[in-house]
mmCIF file of C-alpha atoms (C1' of nucleotides) in Angstrom:
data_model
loop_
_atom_site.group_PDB
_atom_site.id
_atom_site.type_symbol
_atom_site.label_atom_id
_atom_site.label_comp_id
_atom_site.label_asym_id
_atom_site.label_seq_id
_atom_site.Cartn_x
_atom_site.Cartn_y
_atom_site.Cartn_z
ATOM 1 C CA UNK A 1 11.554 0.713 3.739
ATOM 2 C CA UNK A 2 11.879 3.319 1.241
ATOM 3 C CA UNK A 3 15.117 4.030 2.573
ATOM 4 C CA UNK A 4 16.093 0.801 1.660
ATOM 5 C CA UNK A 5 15.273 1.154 -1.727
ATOM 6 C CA UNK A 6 16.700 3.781 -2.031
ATOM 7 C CA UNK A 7 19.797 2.187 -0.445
ATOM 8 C CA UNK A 8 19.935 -0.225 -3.022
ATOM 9 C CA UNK A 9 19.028 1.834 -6.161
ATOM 10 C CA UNK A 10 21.955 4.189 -5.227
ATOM 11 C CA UNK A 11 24.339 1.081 -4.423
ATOM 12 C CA UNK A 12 25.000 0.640 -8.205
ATOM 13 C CA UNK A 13 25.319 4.621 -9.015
ATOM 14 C CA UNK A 14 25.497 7.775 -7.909
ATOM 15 C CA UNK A 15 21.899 9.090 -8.821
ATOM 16 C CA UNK A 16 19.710 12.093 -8.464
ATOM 17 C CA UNK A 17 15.835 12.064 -6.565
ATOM 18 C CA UNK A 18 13.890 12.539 -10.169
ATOM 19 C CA UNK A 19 15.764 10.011 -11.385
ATOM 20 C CA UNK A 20 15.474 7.633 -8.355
ATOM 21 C CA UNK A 21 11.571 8.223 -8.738
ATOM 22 C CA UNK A 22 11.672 6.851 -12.031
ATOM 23 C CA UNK A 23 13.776 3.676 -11.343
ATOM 24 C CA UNK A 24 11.406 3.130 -8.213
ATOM 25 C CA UNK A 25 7.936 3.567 -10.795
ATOM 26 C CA UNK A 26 10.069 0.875 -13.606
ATOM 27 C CA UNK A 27 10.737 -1.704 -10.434
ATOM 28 C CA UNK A 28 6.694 -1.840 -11.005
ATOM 29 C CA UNK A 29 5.298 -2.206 -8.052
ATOM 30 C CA UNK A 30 5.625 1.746 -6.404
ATOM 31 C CA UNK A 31 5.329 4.934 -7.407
ATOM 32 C CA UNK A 32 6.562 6.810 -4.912
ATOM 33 C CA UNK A 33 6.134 10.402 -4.966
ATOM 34 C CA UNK A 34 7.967 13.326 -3.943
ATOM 35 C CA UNK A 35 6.372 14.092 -0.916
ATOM 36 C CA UNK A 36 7.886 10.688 0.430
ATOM 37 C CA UNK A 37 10.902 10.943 -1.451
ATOM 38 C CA UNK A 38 12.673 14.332 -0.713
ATOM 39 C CA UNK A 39 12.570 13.889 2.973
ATOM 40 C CA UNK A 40 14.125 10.192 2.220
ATOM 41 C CA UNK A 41 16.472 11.698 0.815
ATOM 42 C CA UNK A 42 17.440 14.100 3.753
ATOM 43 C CA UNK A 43 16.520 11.396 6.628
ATOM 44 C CA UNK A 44 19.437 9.080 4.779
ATOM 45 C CA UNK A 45 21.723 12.101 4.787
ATOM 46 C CA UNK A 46 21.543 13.104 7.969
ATOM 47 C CA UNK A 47 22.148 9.572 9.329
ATOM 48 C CA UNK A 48 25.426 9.610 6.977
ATOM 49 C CA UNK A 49 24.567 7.194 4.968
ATOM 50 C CA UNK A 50 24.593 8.866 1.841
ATOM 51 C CA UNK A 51 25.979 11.942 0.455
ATOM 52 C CA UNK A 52 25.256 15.194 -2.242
ATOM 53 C CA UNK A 53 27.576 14.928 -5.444
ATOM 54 C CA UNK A 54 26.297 17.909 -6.845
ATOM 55 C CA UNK A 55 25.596 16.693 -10.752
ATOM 56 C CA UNK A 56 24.586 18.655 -14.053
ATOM 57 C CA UNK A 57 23.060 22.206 -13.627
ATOM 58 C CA UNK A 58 20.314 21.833 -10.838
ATOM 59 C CA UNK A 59 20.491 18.264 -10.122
ATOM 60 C CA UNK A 60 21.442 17.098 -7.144
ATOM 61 C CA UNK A 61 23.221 13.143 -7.285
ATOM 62 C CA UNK A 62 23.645 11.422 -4.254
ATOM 63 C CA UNK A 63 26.171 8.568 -3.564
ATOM 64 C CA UNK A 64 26.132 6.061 -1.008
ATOM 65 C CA UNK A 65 29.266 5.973 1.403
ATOM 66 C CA UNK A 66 30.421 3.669 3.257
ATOM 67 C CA UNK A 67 28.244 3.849 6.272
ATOM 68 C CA UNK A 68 25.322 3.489 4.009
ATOM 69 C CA UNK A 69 26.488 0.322 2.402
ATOM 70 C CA UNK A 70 26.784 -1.296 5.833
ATOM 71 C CA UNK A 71 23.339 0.281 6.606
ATOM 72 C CA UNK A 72 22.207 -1.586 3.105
ATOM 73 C CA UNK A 73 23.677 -4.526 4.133
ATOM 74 C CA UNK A 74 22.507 -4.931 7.636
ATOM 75 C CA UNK A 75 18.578 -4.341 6.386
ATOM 76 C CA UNK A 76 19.217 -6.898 3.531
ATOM 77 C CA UNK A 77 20.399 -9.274 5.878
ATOM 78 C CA UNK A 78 17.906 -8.793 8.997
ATOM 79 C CA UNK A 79 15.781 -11.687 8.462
ATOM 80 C CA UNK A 80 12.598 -10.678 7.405
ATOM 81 C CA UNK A 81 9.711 -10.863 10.428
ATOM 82 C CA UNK A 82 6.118 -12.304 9.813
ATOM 83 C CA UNK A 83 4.826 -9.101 9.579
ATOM 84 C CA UNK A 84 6.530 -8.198 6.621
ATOM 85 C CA UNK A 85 4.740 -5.908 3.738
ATOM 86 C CA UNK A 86 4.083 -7.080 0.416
ATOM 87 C CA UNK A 87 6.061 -4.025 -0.701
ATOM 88 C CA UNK A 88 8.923 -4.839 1.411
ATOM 89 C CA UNK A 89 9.129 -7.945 0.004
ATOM 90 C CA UNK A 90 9.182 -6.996 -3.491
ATOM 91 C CA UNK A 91 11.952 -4.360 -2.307
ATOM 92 C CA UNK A 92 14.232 -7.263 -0.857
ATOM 93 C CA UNK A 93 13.195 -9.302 -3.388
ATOM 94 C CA UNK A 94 14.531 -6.759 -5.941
ATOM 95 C CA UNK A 95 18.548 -6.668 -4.171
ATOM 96 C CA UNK A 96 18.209 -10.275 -3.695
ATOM 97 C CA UNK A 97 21.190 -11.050 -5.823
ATOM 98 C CA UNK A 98 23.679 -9.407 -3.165
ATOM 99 C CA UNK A 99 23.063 -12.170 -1.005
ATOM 100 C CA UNK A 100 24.692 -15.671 -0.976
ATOM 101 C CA UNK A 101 22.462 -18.340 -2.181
ATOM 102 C CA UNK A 102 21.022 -20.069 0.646
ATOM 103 C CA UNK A 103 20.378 -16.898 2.195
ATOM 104 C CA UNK A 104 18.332 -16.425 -1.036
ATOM 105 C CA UNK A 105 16.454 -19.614 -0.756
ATOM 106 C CA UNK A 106 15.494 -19.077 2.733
ATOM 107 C CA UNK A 107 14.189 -15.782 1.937
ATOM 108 C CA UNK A 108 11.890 -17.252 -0.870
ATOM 109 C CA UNK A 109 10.678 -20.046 1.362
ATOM 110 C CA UNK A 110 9.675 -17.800 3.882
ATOM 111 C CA UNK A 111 7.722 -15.695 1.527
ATOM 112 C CA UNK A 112 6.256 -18.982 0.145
ATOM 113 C CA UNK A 113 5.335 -20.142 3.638
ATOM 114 C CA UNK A 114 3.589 -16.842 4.551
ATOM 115 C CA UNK A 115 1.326 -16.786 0.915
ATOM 116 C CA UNK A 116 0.390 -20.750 2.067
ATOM 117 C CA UNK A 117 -1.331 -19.589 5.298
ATOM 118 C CA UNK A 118 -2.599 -16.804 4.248
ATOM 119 C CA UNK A 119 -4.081 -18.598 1.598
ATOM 120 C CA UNK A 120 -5.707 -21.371 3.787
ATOM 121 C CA UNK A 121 -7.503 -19.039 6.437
ATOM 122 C CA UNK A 122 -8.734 -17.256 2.750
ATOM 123 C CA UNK A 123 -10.294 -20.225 1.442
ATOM 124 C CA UNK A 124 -11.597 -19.980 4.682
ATOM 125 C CA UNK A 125 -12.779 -17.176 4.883
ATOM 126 C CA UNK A 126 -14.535 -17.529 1.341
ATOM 127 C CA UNK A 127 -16.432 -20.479 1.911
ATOM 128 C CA UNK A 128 -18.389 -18.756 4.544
ATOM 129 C CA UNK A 129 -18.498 -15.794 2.498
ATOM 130 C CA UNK A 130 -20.028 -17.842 0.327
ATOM 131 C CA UNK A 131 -22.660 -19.139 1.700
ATOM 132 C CA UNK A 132 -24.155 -15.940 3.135
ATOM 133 C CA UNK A 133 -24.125 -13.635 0.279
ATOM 134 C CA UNK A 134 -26.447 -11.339 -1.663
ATOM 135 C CA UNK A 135 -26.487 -10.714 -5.214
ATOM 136 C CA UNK A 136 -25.142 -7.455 -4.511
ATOM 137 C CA UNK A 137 -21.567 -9.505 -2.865
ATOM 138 C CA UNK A 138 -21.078 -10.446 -6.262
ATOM 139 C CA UNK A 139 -17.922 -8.246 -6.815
ATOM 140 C CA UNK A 140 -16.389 -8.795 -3.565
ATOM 141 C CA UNK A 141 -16.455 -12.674 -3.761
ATOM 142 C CA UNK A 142 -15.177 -12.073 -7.293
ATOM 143 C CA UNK A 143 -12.651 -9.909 -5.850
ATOM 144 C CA UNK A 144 -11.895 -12.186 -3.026
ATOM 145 C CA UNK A 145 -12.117 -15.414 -5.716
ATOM 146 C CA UNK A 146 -9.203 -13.595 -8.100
ATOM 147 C CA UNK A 147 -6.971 -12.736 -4.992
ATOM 148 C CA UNK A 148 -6.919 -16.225 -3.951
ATOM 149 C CA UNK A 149 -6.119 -17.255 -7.927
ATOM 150 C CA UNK A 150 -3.040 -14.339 -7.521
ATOM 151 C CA UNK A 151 -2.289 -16.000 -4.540
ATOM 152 C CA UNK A 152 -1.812 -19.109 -5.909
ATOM 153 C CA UNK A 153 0.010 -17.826 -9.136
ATOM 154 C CA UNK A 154 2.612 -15.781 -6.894
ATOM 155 C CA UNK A 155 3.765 -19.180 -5.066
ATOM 156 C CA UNK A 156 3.840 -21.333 -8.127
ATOM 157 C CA UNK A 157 6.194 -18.199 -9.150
ATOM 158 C CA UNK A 158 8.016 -18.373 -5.744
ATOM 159 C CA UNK A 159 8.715 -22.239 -5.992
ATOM 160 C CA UNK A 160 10.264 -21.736 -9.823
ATOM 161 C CA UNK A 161 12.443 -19.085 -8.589
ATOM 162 C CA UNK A 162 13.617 -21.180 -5.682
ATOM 163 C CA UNK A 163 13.781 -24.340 -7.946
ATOM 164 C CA UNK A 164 15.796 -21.909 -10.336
ATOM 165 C CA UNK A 165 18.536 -21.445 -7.625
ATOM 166 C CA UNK A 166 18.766 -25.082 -6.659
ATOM 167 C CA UNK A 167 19.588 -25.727 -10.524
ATOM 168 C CA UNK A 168 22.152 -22.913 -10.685
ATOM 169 C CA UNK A 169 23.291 -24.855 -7.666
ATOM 170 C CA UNK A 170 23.422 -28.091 -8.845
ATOM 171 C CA UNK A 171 24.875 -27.303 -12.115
ATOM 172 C CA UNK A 172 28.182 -25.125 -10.100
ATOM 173 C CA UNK B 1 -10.541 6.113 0.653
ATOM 174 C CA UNK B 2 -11.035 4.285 3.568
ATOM 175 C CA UNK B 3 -13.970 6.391 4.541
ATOM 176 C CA UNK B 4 -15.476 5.190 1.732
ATOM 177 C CA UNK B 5 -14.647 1.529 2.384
ATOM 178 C CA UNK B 6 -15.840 2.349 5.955
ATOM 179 C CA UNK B 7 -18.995 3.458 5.008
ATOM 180 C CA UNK B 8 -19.863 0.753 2.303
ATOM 181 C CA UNK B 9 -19.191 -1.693 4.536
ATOM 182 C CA UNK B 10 -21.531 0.174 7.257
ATOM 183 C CA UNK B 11 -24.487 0.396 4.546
ATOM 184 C CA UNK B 12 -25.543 -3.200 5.078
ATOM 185 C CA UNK B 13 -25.399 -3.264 8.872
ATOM 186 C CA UNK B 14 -24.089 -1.454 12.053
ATOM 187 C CA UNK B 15 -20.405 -2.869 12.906
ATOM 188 C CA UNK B 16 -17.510 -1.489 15.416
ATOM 189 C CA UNK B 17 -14.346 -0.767 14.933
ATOM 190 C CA UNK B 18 -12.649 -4.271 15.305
ATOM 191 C CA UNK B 19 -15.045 -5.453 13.278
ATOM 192 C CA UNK B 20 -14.830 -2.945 10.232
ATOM 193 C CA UNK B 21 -10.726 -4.227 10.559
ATOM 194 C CA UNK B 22 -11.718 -7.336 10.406
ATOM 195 C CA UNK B 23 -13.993 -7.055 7.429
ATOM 196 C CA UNK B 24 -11.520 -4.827 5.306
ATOM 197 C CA UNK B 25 -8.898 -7.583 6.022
ATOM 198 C CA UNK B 26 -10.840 -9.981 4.357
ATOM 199 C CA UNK B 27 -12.056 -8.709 1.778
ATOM 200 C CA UNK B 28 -8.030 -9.641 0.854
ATOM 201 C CA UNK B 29 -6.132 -6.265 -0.073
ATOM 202 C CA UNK B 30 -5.790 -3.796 2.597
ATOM 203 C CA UNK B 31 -4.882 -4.645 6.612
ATOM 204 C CA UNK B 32 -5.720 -1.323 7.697
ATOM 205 C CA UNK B 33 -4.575 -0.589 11.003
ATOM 206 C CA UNK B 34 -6.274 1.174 13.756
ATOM 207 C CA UNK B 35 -4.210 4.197 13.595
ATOM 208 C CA UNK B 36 -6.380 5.022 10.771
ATOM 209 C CA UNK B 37 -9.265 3.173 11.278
ATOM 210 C CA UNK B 38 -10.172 5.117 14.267
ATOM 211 C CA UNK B 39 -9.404 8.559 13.346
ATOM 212 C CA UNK B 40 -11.466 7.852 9.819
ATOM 213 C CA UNK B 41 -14.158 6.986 12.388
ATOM 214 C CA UNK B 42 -13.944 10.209 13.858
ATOM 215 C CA UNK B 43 -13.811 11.569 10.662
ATOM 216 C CA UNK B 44 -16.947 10.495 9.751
ATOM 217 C CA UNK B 45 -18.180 11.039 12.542
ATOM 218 C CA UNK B 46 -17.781 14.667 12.397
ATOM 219 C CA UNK B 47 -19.245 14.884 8.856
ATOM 220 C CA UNK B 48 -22.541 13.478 10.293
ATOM 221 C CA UNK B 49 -21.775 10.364 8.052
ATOM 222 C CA UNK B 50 -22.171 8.004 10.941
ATOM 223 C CA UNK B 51 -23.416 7.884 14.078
ATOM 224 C CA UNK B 52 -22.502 5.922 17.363
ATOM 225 C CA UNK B 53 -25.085 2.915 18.560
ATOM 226 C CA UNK B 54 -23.265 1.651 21.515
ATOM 227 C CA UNK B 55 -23.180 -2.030 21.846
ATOM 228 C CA UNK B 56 -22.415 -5.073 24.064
ATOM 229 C CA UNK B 57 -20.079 -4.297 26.966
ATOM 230 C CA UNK B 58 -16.964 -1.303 25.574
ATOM 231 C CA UNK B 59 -18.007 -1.790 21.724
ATOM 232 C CA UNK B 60 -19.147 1.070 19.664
ATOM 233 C CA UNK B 61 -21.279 -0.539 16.686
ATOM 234 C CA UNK B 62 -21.617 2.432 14.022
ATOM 235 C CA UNK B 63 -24.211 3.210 11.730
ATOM 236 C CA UNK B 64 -24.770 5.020 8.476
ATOM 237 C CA UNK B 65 -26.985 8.221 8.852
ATOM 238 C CA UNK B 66 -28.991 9.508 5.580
ATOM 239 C CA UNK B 67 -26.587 12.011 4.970
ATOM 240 C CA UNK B 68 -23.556 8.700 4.809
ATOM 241 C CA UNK B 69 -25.513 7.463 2.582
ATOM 242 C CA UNK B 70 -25.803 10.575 0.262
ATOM 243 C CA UNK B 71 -21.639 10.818 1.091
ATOM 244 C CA UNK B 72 -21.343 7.084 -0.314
ATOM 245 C CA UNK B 73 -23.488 7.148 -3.139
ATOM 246 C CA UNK B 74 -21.435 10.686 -4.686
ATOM 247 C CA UNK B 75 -18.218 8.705 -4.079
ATOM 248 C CA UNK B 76 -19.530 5.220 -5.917
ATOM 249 C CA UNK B 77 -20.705 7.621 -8.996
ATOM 250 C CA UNK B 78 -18.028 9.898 -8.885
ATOM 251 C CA UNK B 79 -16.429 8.913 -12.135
ATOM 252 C CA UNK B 80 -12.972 7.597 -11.352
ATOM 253 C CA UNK B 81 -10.210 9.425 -12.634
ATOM 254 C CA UNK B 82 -6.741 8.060 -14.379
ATOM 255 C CA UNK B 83 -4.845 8.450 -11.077
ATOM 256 C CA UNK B 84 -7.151 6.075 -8.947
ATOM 257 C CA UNK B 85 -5.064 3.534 -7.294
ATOM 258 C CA UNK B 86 -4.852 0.175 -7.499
ATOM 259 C CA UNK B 87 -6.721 -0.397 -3.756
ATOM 260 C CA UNK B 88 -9.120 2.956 -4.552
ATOM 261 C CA UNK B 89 -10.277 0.878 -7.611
ATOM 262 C CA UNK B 90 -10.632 -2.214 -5.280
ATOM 263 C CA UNK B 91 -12.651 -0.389 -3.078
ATOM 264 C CA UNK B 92 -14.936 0.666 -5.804
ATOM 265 C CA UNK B 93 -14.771 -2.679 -7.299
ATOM 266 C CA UNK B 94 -16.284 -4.372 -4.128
ATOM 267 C CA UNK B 95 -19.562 -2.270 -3.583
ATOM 268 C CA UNK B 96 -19.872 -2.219 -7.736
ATOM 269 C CA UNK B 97 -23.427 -3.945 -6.981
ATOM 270 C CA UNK B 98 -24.980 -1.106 -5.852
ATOM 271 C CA UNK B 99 -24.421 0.403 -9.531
ATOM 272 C CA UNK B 100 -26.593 0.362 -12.215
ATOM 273 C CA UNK B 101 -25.360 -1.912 -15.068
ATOM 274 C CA UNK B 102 -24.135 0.337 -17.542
ATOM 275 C CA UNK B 103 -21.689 1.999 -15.031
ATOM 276 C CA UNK B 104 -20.427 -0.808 -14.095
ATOM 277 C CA UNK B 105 -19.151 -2.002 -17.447
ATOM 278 C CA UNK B 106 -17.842 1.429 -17.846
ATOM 279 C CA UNK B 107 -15.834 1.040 -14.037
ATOM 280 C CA UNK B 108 -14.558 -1.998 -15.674
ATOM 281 C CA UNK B 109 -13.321 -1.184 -18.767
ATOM 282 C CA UNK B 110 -12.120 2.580 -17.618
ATOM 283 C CA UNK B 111 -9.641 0.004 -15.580
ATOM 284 C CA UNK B 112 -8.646 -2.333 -18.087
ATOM 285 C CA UNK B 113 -7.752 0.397 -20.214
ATOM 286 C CA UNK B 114 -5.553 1.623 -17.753
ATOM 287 C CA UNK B 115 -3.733 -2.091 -17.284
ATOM 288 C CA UNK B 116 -3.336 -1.891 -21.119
ATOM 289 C CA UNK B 117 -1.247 1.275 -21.096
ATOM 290 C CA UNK B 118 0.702 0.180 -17.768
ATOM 291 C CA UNK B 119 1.230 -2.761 -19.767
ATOM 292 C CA UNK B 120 2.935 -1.736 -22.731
ATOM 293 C CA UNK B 121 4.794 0.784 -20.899
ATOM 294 C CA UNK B 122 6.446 -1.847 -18.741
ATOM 295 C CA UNK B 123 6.764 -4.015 -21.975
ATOM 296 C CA UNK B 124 8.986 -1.500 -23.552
ATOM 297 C CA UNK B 125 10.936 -1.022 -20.163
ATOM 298 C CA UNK B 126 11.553 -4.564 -19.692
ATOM 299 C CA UNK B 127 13.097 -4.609 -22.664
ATOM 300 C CA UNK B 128 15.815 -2.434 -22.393
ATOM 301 C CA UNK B 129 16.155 -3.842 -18.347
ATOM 302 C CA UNK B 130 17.117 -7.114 -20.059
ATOM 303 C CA UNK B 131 20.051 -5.830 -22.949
ATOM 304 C CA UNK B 132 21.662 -3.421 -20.230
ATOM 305 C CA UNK B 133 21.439 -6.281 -17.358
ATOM 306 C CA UNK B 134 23.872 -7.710 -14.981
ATOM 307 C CA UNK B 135 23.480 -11.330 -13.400
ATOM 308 C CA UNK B 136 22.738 -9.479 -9.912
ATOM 309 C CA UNK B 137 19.759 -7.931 -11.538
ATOM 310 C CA UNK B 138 18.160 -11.349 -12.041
ATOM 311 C CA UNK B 139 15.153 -10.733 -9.286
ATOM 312 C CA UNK B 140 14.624 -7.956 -10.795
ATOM 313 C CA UNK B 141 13.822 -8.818 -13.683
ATOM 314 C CA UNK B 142 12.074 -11.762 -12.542
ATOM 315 C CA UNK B 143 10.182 -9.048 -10.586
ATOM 316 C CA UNK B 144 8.771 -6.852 -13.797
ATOM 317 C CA UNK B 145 8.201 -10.444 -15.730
ATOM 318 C CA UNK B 146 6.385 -11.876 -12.994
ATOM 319 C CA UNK B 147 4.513 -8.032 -12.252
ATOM 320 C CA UNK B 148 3.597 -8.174 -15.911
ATOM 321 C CA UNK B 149 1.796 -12.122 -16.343
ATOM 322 C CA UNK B 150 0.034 -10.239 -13.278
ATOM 323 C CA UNK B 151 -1.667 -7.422 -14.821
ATOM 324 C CA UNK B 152 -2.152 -9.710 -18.089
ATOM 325 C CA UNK B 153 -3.800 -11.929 -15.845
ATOM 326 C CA UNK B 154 -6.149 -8.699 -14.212
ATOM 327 C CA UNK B 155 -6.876 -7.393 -17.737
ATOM 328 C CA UNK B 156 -8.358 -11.385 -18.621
ATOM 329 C CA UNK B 157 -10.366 -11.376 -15.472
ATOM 330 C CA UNK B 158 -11.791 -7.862 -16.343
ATOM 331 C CA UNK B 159 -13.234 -9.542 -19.401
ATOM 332 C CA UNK B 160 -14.884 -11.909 -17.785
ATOM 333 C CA UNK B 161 -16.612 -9.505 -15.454
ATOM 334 C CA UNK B 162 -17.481 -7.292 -18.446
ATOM 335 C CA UNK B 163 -18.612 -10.709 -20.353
ATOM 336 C CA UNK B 164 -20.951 -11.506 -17.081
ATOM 337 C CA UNK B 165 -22.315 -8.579 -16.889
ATOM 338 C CA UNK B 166 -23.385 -8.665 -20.974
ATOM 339 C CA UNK B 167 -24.216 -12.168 -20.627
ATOM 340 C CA UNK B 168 -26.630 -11.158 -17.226
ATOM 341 C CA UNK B 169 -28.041 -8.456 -19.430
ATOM 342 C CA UNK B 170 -28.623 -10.389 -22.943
ATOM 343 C CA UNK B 171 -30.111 -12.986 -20.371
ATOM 344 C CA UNK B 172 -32.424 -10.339 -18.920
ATOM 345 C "C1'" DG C 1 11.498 35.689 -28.613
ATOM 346 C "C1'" DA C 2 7.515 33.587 -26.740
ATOM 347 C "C1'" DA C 3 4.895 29.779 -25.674
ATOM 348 C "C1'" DT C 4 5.046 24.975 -24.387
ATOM 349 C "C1'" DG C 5 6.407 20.864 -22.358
ATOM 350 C "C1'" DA C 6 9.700 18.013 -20.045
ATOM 351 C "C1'" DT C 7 12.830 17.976 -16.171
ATOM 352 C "C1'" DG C 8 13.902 18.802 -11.545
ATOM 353 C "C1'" DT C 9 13.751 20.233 -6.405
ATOM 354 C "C1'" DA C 10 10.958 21.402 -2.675
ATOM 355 C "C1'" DT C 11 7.182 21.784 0.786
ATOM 356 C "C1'" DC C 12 2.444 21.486 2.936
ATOM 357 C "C1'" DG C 13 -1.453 19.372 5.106
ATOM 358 C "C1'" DA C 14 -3.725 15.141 5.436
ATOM 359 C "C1'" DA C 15 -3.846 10.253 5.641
ATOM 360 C "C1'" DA C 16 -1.953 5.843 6.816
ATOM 361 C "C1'" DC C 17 1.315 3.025 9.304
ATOM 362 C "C1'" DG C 18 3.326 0.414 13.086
ATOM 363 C "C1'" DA C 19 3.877 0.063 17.782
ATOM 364 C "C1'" DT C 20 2.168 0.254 22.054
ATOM 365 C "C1'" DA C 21 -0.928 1.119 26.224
ATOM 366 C "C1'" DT C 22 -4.890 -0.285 28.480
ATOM 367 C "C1'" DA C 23 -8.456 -3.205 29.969
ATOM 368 C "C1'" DG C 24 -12.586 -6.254 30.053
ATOM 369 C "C1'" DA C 25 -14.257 -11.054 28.896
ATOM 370 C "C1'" DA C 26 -13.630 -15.942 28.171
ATOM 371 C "C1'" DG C 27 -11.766 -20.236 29.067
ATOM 372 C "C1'" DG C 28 -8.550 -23.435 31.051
ATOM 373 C "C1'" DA C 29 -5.400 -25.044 34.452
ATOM 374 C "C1'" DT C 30 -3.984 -25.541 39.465
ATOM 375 C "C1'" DA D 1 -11.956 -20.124 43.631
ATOM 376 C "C1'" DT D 2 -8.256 -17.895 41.603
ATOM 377 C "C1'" DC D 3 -4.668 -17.354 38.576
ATOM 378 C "C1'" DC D 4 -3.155 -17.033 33.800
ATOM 379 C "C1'" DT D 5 -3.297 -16.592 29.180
ATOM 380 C "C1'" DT D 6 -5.548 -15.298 25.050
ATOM 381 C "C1'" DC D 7 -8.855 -12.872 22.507
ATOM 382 C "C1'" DT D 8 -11.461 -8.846 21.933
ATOM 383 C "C1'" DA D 9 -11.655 -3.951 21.768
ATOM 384 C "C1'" DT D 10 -10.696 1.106 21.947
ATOM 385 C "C1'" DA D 11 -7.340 4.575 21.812
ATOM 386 C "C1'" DT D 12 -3.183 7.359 20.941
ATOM 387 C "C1'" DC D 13 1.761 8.560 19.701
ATOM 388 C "C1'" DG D 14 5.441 9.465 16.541
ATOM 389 C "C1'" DT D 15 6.888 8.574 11.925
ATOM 390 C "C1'" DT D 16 6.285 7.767 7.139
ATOM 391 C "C1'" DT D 17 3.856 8.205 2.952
ATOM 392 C "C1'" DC D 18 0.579 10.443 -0.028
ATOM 393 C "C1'" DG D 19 -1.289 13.803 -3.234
ATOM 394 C "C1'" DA D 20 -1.248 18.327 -4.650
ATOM 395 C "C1'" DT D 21 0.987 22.181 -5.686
ATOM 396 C "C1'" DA D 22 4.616 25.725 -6.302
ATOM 397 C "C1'" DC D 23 8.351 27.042 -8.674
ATOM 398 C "C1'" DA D 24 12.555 27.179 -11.490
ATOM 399 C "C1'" DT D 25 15.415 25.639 -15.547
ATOM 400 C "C1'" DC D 26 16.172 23.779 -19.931
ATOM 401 C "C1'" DA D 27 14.871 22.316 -24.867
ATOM 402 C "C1'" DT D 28 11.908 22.624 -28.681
ATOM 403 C "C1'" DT D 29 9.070 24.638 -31.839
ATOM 404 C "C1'" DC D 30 6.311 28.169 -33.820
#
DNA sequence: GAATGATGTATCGAAACGATATAGAAGGAT
DNA sequence: ATCCTTCTATATCGTTTCGATACATCATTC
């Protein structure tokens, strides 16, 4: 998955690894470090699908080619399984606008239909929680209370982006 | 980390390994798998932290030994430093009842004044996202705005916890 | 010109992940 | 009764990610 990102990050411009750090860290959601990085960097080269543009003293840019853009485009594409990450969410979410619309839409829905479920077997879940707690709970039901509220605020998010594309949509 | 989610979870009773899964999943932030579940088991195991009560049929409930205990408790007061995750802090956050009062507050506001600085940092980064900003970037911004309401929304809950625990103690 | 701090690449050991193998127990269908 | 599927449960393998640290270069400032 971090591949991916870095796919994507390095689909707009040629860029070097500190530098892809720091665009990965102002995405918001990852702070990758350099440990994970580095070899990224050398697993995606050695597959071809990028390449070393030496840049300004000791950096070292790398640019996609063309095998990496169809590598790019093939993960973008794959529909997303059930057991999809939060974090690889957020990273297709980020290169959604590549894709055509619907494509877009069906991604979101998908999302939105995964956050539903799992917030039904979590209401679930802290009912009974509920009901058979200690004093000393009283974090993790608080914890468990303001995941389900995040929950909740991520799919009203979800259906405004989706309703978002149906009015760019309607209005073409 | 997770041996010290392992062996909170193991202070209030015996459990096996399915179970400890089971219980980390729902406490709603971390589906740890049991390629490292099991090896934190063993782990502990080897640091005398826990000890194997073999239950019905193949289980293997596990149990806190004195010295776990000690292990847990120096975690749980270890003060936590500025690079503590987001799920460390969670982890923390969920056994915060066996803390005395005054450290709790202090786990609580040592985090929400880490949200504030993540917050203005991304405020000033989202800025200059949206002036240099092509249409294609759209989820990505949507991304950082919707990442930011987020951690606005954390820092308010934080207050209330803080505000609960002043209200328990002017109440006391 | 020497100290300091920001930038940048790199690597190491440990931890976590995701997939998969294996197998007993439970419950239902034929 | 026995077959079949599903759930429960432990375990391990190879890969990825993490966190820390080393080290080198450049810019600033004292």
């Amino acid at each position: 998955m971090l591949d991916f990102a870095v796919l994507g990050l390095l689909m707009e411009r040629a860029r070097h690894g500190y530098e892809l750090k720091r665009a990965l860290a102002e995405l918001g959601f990852w702070k990758v470090s350099f440990g994970s990085l580095y070899p990224a960097l050398r697993r995606l080269e050695k597959r071809g699908a990028i390449e070393a543009v030496s840049g300004t003293g000791r950096r070292k840019a790398y640019q996609v080619t063309d095998e990496g853009r169809a590598i790019f485009d093939s993960l973008l594409q794959a529909d997303p399984d059930a057991s999809e990450t939060e974090r690889a969410f957020q990273i297709r979410l980020a290169f959604l606008g590549h894709l055509p619309r619907e494509h877009r839409v069906q991604v979101l829905e998908g999302r939105r239909t995964k956050l539903s479920t799992n917030l039904r077997s979590s209401r679930e879940i802290l009912i009974d929680a509920r009901s058979n707690s200690q004093d000393q709970d009283r974090y993790r039901l608080a914890l468990m209370e303001h995941a389900m509220r995040s929950t909740e605020s991520d799919i009203a998010w979800l259906d405004g982006l989706v309703a978002a594309e149906r009015g760019v949509a309607s209005a073409n």
